[in-house]
GROMACS .gro file of C-alpha atoms in nm:
model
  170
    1UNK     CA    1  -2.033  -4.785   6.847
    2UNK     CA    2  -1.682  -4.724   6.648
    3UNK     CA    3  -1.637  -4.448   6.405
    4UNK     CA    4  -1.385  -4.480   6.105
    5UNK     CA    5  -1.245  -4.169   5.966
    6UNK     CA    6  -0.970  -4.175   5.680
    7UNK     CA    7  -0.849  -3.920   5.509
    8UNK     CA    8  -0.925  -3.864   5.125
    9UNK     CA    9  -0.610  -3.860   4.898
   10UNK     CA   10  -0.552  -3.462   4.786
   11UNK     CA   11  -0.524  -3.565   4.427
   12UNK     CA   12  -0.870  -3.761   4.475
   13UNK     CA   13  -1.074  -3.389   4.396
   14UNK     CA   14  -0.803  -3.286   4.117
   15UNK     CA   15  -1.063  -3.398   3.845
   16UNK     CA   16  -1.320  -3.118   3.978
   17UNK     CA   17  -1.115  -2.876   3.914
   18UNK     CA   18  -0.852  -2.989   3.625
   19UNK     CA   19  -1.137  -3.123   3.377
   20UNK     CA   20  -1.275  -2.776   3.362
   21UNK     CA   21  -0.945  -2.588   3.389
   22UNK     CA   22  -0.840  -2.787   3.069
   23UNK     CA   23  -1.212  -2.701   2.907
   24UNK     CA   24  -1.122  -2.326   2.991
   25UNK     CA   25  -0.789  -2.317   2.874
   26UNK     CA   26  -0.930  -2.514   2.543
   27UNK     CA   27  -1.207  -2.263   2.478
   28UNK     CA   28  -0.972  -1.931   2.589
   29UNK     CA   29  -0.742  -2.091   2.274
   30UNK     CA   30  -1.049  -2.122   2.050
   31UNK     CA   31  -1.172  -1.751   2.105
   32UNK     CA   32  -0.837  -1.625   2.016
   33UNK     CA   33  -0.819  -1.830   1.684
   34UNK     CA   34  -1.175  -1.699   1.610
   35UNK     CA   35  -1.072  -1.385   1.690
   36UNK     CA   36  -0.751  -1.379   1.434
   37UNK     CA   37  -0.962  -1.537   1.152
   38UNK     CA   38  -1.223  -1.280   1.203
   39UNK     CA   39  -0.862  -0.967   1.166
   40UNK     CA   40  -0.796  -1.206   0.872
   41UNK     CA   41  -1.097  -1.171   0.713
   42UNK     CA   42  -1.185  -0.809   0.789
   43UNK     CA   43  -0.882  -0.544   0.842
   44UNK     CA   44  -1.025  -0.253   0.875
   45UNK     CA   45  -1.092  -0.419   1.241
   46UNK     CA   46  -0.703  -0.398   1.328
   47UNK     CA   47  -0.714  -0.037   1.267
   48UNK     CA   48  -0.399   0.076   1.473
   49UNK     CA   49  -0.418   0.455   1.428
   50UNK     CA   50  -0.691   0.676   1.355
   51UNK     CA   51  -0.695   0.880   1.007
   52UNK     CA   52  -0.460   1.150   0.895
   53UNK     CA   53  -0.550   1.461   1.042
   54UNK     CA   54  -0.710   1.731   0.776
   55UNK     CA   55  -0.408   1.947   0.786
   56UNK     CA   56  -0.186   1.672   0.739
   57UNK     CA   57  -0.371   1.548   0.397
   58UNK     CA   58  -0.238   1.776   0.185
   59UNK     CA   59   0.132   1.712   0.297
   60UNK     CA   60   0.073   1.328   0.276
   61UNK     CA   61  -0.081   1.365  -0.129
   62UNK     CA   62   0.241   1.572  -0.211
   63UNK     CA   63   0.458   1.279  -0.046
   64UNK     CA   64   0.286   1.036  -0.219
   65UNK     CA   65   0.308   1.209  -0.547
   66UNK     CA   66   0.657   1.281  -0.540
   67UNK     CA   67   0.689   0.892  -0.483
   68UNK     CA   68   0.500   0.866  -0.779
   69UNK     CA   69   0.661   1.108  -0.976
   70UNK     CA   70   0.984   0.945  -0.844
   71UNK     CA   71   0.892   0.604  -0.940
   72UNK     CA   72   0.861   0.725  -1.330
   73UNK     CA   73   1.177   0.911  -1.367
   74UNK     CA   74   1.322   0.611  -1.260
   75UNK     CA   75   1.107   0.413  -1.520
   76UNK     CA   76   1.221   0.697  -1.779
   77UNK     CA   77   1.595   0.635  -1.700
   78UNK     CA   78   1.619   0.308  -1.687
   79UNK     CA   79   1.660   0.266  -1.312
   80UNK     CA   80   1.362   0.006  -1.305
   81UNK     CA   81   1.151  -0.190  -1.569
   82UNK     CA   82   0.801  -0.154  -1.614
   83UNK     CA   83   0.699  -0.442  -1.415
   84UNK     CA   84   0.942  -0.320  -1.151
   85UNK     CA   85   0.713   0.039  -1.188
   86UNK     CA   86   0.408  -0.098  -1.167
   87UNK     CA   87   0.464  -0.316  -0.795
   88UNK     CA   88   0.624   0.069  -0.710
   89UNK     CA   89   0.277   0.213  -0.805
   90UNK     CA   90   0.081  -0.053  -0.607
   91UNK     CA   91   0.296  -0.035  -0.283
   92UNK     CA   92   0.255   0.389  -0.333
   93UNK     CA   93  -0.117   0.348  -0.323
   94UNK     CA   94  -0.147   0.091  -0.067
   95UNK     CA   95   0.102   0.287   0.110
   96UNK     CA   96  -0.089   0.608   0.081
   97UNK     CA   97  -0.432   0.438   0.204
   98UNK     CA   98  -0.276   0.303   0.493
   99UNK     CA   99  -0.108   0.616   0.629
  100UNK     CA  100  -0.387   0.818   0.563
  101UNK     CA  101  -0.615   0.593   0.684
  102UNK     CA  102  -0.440   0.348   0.936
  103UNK     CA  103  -0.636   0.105   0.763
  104UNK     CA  104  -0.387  -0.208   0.697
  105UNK     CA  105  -0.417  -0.299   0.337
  106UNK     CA  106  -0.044  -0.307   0.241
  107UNK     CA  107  -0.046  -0.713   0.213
  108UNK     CA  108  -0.375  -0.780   0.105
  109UNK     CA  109  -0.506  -0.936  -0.186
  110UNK     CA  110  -0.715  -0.802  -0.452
  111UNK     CA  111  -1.011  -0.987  -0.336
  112UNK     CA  112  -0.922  -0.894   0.028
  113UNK     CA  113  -0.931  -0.533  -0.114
  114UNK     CA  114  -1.306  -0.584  -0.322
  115UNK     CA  115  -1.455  -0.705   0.013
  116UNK     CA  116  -1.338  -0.395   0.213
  117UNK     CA  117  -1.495  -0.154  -0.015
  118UNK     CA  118  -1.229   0.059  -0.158
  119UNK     CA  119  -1.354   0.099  -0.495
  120UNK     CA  120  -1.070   0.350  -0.594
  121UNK     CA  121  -0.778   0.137  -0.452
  122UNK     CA  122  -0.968  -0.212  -0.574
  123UNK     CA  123  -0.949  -0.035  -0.945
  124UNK     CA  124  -0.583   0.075  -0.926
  125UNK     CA  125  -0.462  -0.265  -0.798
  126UNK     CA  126  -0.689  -0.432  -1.060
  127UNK     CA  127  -0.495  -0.261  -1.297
  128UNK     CA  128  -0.204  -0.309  -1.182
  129UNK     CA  129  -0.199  -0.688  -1.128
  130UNK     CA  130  -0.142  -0.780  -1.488
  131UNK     CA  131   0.176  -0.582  -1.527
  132UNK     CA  132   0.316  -0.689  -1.202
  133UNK     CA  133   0.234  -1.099  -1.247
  134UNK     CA  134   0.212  -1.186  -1.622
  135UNK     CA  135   0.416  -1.375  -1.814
  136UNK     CA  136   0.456  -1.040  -2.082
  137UNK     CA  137   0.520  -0.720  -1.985
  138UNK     CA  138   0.360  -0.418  -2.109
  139UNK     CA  139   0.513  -0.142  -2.347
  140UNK     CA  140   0.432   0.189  -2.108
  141UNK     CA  141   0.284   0.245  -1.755
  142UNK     CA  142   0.210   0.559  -1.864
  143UNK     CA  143  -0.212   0.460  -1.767
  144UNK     CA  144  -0.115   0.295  -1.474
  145UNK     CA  145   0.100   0.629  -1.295
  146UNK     CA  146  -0.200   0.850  -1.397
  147UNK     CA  147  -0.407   0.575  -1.228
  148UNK     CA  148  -0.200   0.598  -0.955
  149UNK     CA  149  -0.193   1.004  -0.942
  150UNK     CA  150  -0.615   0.995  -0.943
  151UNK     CA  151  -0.607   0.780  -0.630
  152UNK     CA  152  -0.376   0.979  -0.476
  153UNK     CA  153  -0.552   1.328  -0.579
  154UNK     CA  154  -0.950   1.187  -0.504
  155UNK     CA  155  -0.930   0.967  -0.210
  156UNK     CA  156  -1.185   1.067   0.043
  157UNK     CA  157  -1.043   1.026   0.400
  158UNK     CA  158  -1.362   1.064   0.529
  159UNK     CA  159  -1.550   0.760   0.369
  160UNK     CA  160  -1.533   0.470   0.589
  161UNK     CA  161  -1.472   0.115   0.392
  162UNK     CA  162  -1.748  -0.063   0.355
  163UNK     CA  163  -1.772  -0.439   0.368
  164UNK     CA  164  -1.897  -0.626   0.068
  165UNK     CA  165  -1.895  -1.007  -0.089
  166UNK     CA  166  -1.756  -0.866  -0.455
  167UNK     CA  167  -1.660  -0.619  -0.697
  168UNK     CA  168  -1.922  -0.465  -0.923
  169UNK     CA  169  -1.656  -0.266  -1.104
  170UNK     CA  170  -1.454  -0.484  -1.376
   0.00000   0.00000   0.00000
């Protein structure tokens, strides 16, 4: 009786264990992608750093309202034009949320704003958008500092945004 042995070629098992080494790789890729679209979508998920303290809250609405009050004696002396005012008035209030907040909404949309839930800062950049993107310009932004004061003054650090498909407010 004879026996034949021969020896299998290493690379003859590579399929066992590269097929699902590729499949791993491919779905480790796709869970990060889902994972960034789902940041993208909500951003009050990427919160970074927790809420301003309560002591600090006062301090942080007198920054932000010298800002504001800034932003219009520039307005009143000619430094910037009203359109110029009112983007200054939008980046103070997104500015303000997100420091008090850690919540990111400094490049976010309006409609990325209406489905977080911030019904104050949805209504200030509402009325803010026209100013800052049409065509004509308005005469004053007297409305849109007060606007911008209110949010400042009322915003309740302690409300948590809540997410929702639309605005009800118009």
């Amino acid at each position: 009786m004879t026996f034949t042995v021969t020896a299998e070629p290493s690379l003859q098992y590579l399929h066992r264990f590269l097929i699902p080494g590729i499949l791993a790789l491919l779905l480790a890729i796709l869970c990060f992608r889902a994972w960034r679209r789902l940041l993208g979508r909500y951003p009050e998920l990427r919160l970074k750093r927790g809420p301003a303290k309560p002591a600090g809250i006062p301090a942080l609405r007198r920054k932000y309202l010298a800002m504001t009050d800034d932003a219009e004696r520039r307005l009143a002396s000619g430094e910037m034009n009203v359109r110029d005012a009112y983007r200054r008035m939008s980046y103070i209030a997104r500015a303000f949320v997100y420091e008090g907040t850690g919540i990111h909404v400094r490049e976010l949309t309006l409609s990325e704003i209406e489905k977080l839930g911030l019904p104050e800062l949805e209504y200030l950049v509402r009325a803010c958008y026209p100013p800052e993107f049409s065509p004509r310009t308005p005469e004053n932004a007297a409305r849109g500092f007060a606007l911008t004061r209110k949010v400042i003054r009322t915003w309740n650090f302690n409300t948590r945004p809540s997410r929702r498909s639309g605005s009800r407010r118009r």
